[in-house]
Coordinates of C-alpha atoms in Angstrom, one line a residue:
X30 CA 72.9 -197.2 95.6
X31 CA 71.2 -195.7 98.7
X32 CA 73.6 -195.6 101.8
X33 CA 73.1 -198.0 104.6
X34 CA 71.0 -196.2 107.5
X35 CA 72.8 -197.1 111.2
X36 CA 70.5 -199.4 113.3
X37 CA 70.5 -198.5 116.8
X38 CA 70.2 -201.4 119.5
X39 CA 66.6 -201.7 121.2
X40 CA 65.1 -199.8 123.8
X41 CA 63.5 -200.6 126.9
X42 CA 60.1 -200.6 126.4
X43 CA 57.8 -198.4 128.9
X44 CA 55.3 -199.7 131.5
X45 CA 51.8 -199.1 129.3
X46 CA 50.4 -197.9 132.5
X47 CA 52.8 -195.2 132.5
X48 CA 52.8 -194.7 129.3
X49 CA 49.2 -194.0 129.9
X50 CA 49.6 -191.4 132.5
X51 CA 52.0 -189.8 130.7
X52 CA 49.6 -189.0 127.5
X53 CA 46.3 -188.8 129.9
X54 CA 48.9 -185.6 131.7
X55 CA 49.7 -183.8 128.1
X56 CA 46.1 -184.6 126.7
X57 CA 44.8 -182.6 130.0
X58 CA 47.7 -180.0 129.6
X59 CA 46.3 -179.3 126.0
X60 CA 43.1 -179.2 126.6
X61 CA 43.7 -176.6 129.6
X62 CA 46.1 -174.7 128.2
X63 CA 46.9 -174.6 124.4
X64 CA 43.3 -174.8 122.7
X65 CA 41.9 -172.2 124.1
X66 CA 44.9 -169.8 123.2
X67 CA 46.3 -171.7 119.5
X68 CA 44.2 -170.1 117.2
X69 CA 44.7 -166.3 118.1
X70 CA 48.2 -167.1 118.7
X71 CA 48.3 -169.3 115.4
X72 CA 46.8 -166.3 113.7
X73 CA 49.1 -163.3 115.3
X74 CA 52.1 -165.8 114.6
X75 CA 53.1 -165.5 117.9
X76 CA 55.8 -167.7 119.7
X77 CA 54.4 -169.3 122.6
X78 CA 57.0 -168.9 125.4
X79 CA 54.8 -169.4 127.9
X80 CA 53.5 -172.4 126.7
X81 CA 57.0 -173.9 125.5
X82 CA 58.2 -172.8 129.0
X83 CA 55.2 -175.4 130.4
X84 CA 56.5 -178.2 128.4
X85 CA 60.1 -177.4 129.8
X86 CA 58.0 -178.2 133.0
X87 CA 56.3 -181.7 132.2
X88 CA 59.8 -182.4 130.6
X89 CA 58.9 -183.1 127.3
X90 CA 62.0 -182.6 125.6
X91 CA 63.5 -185.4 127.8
X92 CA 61.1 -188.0 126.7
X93 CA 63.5 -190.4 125.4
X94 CA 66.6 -189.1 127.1
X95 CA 67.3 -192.1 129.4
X96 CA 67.6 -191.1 133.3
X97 CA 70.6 -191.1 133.9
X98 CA 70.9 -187.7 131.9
X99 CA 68.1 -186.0 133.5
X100 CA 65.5 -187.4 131.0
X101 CA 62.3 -188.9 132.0
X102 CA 63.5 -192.5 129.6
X103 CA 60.5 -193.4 127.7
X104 CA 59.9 -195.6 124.8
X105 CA 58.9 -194.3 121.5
X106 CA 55.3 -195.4 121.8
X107 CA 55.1 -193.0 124.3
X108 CA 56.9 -189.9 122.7
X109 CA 54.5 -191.0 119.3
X110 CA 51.4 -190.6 121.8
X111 CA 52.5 -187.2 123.2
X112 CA 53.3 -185.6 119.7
X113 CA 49.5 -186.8 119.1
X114 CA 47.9 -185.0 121.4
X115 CA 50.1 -181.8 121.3
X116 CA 49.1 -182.1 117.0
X117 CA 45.9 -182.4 118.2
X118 CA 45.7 -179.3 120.2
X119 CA 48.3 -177.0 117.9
X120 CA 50.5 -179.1 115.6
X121 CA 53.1 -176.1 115.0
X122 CA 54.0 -177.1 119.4
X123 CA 55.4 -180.2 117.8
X124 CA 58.4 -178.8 115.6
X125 CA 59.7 -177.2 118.4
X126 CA 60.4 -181.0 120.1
X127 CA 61.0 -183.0 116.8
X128 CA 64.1 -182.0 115.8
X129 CA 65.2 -181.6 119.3
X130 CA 64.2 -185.1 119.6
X131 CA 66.1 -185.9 116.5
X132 CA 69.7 -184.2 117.4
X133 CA 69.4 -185.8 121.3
X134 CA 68.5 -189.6 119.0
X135 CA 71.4 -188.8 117.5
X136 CA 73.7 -188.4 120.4
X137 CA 72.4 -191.3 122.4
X138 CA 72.7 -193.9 119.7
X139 CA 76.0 -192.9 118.5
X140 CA 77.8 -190.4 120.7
X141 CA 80.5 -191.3 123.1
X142 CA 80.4 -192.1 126.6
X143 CA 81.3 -188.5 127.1
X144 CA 79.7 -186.7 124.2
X145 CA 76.4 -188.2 126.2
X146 CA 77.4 -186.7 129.8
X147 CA 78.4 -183.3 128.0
X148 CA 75.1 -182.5 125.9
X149 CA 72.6 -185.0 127.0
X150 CA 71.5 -183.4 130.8
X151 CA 70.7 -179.9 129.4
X152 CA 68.8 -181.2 126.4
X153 CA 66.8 -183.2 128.7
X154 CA 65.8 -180.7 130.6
X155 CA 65.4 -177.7 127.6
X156 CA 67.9 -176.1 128.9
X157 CA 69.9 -176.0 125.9
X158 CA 67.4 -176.7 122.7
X159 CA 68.3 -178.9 120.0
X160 CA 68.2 -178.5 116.0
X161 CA 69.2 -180.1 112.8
X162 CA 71.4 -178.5 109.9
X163 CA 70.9 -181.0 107.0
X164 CA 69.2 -179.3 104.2
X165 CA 70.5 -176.8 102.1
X166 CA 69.3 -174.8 99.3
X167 CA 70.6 -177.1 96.7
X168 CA 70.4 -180.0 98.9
X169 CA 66.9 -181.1 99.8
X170 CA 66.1 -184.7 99.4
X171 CA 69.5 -185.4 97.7
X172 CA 71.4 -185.4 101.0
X173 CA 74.5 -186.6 99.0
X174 CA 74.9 -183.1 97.2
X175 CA 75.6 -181.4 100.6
X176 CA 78.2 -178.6 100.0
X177 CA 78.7 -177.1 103.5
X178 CA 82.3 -178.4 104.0
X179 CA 84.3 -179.1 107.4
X180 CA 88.2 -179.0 107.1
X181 CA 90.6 -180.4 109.5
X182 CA 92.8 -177.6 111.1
X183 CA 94.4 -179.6 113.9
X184 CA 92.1 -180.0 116.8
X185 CA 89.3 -178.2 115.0
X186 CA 87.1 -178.2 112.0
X187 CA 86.7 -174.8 110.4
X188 CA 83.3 -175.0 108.8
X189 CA 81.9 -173.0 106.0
X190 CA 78.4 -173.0 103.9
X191 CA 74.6 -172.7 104.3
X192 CA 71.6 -175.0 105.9
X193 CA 68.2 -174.5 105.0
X194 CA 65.0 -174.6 107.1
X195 CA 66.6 -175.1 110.6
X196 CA 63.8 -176.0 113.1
X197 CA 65.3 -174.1 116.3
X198 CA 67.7 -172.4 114.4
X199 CA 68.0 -169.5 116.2
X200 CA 67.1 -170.7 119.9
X201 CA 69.2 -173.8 119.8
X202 CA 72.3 -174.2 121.9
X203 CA 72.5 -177.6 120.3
X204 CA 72.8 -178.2 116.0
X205 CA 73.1 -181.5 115.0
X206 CA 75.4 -180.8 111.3
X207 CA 76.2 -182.8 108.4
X208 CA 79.4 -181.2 106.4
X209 CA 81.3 -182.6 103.8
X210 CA 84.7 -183.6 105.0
X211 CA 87.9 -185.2 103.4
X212 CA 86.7 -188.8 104.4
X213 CA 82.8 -187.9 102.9
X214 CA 79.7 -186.5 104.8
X215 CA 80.2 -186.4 108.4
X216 CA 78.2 -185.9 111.5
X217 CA 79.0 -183.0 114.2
X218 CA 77.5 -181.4 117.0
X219 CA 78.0 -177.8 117.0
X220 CA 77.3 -175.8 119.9
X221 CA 76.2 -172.5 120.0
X222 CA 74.2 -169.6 122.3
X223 CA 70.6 -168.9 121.7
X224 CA 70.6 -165.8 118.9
X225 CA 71.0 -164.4 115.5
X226 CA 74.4 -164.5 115.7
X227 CA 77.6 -166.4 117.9
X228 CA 81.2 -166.3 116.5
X229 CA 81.1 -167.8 112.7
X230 CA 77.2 -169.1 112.8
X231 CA 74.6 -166.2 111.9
X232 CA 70.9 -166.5 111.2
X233 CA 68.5 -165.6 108.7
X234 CA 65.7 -164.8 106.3
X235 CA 62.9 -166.4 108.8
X236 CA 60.5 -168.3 106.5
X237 CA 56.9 -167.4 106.3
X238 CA 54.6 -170.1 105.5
X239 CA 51.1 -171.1 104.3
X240 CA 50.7 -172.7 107.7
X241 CA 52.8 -174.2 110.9
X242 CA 52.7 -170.8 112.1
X243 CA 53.4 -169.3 115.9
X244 CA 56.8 -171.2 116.5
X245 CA 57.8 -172.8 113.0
X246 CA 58.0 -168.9 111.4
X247 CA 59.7 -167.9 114.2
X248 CA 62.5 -170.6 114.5
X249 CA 62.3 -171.9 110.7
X250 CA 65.5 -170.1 109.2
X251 CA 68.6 -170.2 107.4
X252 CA 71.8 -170.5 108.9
X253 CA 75.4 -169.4 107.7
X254 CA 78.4 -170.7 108.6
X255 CA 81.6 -168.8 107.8
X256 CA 84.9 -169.8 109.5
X257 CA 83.2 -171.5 112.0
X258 CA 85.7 -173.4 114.3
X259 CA 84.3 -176.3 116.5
X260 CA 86.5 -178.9 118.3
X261 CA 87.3 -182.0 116.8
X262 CA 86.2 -184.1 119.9
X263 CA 82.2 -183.2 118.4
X264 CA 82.7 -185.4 115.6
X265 CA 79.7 -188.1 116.0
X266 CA 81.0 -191.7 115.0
X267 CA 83.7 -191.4 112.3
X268 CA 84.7 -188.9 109.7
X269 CA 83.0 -190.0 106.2
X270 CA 80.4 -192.2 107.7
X271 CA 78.0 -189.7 109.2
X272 CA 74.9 -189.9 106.4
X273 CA 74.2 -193.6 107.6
X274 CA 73.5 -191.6 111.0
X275 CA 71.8 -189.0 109.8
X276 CA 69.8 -191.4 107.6
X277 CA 68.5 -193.2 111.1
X278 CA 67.8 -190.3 113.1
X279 CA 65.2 -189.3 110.1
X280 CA 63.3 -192.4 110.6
X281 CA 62.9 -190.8 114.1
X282 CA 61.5 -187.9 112.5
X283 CA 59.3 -189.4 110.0
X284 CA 57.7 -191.2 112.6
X285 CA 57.0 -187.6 114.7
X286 CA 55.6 -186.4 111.1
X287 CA 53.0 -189.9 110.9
X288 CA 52.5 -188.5 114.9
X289 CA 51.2 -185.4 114.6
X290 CA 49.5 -186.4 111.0
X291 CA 47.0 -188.6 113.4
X292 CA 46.7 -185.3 115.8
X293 CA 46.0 -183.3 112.7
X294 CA 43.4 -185.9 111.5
X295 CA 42.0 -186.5 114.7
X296 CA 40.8 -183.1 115.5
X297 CA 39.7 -182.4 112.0
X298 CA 37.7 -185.9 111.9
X299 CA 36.6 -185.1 115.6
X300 CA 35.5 -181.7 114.8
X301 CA 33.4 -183.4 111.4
X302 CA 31.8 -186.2 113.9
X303 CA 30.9 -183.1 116.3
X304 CA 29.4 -180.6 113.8
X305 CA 27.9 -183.4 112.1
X306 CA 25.1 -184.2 115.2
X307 CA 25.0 -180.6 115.5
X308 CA 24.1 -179.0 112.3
X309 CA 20.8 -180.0 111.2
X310 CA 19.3 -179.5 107.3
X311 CA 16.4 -180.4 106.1
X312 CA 14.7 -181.1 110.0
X313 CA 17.5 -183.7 110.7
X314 CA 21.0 -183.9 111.8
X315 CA 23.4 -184.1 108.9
X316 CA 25.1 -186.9 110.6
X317 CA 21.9 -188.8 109.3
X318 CA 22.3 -188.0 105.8
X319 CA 23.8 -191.2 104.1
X320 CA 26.2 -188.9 101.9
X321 CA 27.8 -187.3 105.7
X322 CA 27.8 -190.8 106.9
X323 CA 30.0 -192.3 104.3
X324 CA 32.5 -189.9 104.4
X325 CA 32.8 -190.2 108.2
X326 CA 33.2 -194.1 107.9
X327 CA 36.4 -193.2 105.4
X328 CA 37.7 -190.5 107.2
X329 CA 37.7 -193.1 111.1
X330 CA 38.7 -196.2 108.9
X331 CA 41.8 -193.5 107.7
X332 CA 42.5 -192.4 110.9
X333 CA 42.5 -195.6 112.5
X334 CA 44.9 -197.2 110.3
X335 CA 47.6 -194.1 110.1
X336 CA 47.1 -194.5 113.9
X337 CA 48.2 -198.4 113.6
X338 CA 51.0 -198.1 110.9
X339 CA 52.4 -194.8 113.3
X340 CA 52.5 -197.4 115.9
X341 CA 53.8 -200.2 114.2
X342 CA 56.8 -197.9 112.5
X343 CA 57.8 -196.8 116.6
X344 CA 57.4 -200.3 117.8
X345 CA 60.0 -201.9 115.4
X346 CA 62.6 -198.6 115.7
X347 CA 62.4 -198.8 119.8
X348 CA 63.3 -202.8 119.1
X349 CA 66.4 -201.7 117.0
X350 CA 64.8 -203.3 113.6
X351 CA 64.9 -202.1 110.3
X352 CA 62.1 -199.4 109.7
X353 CA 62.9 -197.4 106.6
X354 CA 60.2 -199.1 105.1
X355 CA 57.5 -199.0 107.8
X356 CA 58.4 -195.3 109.2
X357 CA 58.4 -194.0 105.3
X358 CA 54.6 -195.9 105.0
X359 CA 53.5 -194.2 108.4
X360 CA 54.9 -191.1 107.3
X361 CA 52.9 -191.2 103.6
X362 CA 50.2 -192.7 104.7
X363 CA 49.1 -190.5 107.9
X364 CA 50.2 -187.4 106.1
X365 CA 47.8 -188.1 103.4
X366 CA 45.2 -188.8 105.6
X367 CA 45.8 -185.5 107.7
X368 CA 45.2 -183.7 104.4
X369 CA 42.2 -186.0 103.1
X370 CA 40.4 -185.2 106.7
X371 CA 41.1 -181.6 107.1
X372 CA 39.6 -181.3 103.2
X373 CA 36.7 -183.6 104.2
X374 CA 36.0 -181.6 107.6
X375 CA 36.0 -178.2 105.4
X376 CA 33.4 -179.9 103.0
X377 CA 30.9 -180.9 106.2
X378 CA 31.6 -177.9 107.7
X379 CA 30.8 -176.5 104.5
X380 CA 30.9 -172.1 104.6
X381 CA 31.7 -172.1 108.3
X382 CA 34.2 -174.1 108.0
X383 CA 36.5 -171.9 105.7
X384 CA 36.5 -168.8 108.2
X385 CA 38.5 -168.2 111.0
X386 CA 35.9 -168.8 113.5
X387 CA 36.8 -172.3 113.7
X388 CA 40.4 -174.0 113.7
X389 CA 38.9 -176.4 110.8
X390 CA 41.0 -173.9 108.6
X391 CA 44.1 -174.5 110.6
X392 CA 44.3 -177.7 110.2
X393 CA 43.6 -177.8 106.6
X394 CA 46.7 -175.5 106.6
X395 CA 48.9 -177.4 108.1
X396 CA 48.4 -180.5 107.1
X397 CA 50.4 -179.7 103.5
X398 CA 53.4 -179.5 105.6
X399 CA 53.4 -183.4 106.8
X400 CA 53.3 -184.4 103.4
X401 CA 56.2 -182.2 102.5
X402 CA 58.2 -182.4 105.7
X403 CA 60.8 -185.2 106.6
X404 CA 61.3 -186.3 102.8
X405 CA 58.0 -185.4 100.5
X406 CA 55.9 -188.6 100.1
X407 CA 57.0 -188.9 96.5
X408 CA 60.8 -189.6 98.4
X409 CA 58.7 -191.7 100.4
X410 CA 57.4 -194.3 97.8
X411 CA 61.0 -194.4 96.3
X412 CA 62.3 -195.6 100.1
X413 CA 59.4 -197.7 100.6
X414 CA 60.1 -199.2 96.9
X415 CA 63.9 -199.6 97.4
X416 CA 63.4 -201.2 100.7
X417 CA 60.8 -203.5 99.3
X418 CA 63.5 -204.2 97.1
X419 CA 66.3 -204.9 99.3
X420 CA 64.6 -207.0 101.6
X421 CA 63.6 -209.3 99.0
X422 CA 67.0 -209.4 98.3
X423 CA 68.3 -210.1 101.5
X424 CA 66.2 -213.1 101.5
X425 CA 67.6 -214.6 98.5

């Protein structure tokens, strides 16, 4: 049997006006100044500090963080439309807020009173980034095999064992970490200093990847623990029961993934709409050759409805109602799109689109990752299919 995922209580939902502004400011911020510099710093697989240092500014990694830490307290419609347009412009800018996002979720919904005023202010500001340590290298999608262990020593846990493909890993001052304790799989916060090393936590063996480049190979790592000590008061909820919360703050993420799926799709289906009243064959536009014209109906009536289940998945999570279903169908169902588009743009771009010269090839690289990322979309039929299941049961 699956474990229960922990339902958080609703949020307040965001004035659309200001919800408005707020996407209308990062759609002008991308535009200004990430396309023109993603693709050569996609290519030399550079971090963008300066960049990152921008979004510090428009205080995007306080989106959700209510006010009264220092966040700007938005709904999640509103941090789904800003992960769109920063996918649109360079999807690899959204790793470096998702799990971020996911660690700060995890706090607000079920840290203490004082867990909240110790770590919340500096995450909303990124000051102090945030990171998740779930998977390990024999512990993917089965998050009950977790072997990185956290024994009671008094007022401390002493942790031991490895995580696998740590977002932030190295510049985080905030890890969100699931260990295996007496009691069963528990939730911690550990907190660290930005580096390759700090007392028992080291670093390692950065990943390179097919795509997601710039940030992700930079901050995608491994990381150690070996005698780690962290106090006891960073426990999140109760010894044993911290998969349920782990579980929740996923649907978080999946719904970031659906996010910047629709970005991914959107630019590839924008640059396809673009080239296709351009380029002209045979005297004519290829926009006006039928065979162009059906695959552009497919790839908007695709992009429209990832767009509508990505919303629908963030509108029942920010009302504190079951979405494992809905979040795992936005997930599968915009990630397939993102790579059905980014295909499809290739094909109308035909040679020109497979060279550098145009970012059509970036997004058909990255858009393997959102089918991958988050639980693979075969984990996300079995969720879909078990929750199907439940429900129906419920209703009995």
């Amino acid at each position: 049997m699956a474990p229960e995922v922990s339902r958080p209580t609703a949020t307040t939902s965001t004035d659309p006006d200001v919800r408005r502004d707020i996407v209308d400011t990062v759609r002008r911020f991308v535009a200004n100044e990430v396309a023109p510099v993603a693709t050569a710093l996609e290519h030399e697989d550079t971090y963008p500090a300066d960049i990152v240092a921008q979004m510090r500014g428009l205080g995007l990694f306080g989106v959700t963080i209510p006010e009264e830490y220092g966040g700007l307290g938005l709904d999640l419609l509103t941090y789904i439309g800003v992960i769109e347009e920063l996918a649109f412009g360079w999807m690899s800018l959204t790793g470096v807020v998702n799990t971020h996002t996911m660690a700060a979720t995890l706090i607000m919904t079920h840290g203490s009173d004082d867990q909240k005023r110790r770590w919340l202010p500096t995450m909303a500001t990124g000051t102090r980034r945030g990171a998740l340590s779930l998977s390990e290298p024999d512990a993917g999608s089965d998050t009950r095999n977790i072997s990185c262990t956290a024994v009671r020593d008094g007022d401390e846990y002493v942790v031991n064992g490895t995580k696998a493909w740590v977002t932030n890993g190295e510049r985080a001052g905030i890890v969100a970490l699931a260990a295996r304790t007496e009691e069963g799989i528990s939730a911690f916060i550990v907190e660290k200093e930005p580096g390759p090393h700090f007392e028992g936590i080291s670093t390692g063996k950065h990943v390179g990847k097919l795509g997601y480049r710039g940030v992700e190979t930079v901050e995608t790592v491994e990381m150690s623990y070996t005698d780690h000590r962290l106090p006891a008061a960073n426990l999140i909820g109760e010894a044993g029961r911290g998969l349920p919360l782990i579980l929740g703050v996923l649907e978080v993420g999946r719904i970031n993934i659906a996010a910047r799926a629709v970005g991914v799709a959107r630019a590839a289906f924008e640059a396809a709409l673009a080239y296709a009243r351009q380029r002209e064959t045979f005297g004519r536009p290829i926009g006006e050759h039928q065979a162009i014209q059906l695959k552009l109906a497919d790839m908007a009536t695709h992009l429209e409805a990832a767009r509508l289940l990505t919303r629908n998945a963030a509108e029942r999570k920010a009302a504190g109602l079951r979405c494992d279903v809905e979040a795992g169908m936005a997930k599968l169902f915009a990630s397939e799109t993102a790579l059905e588009l980014a295909t499809e743009s290739m094909r109308i771009h035909g040679g020109i689109g497979y060279t550098v010269d145009l970012p059509v090839e970036r997004y058909y690289r990255d858009a393997p990752l959102m089918v991958i990322g988050e639980g693979t979309n075969e984990i996300q039929r079995l969720v879909i299919a078990r929750g199907l299941l439940a429900r129906g049961r419920d209703t009995d």
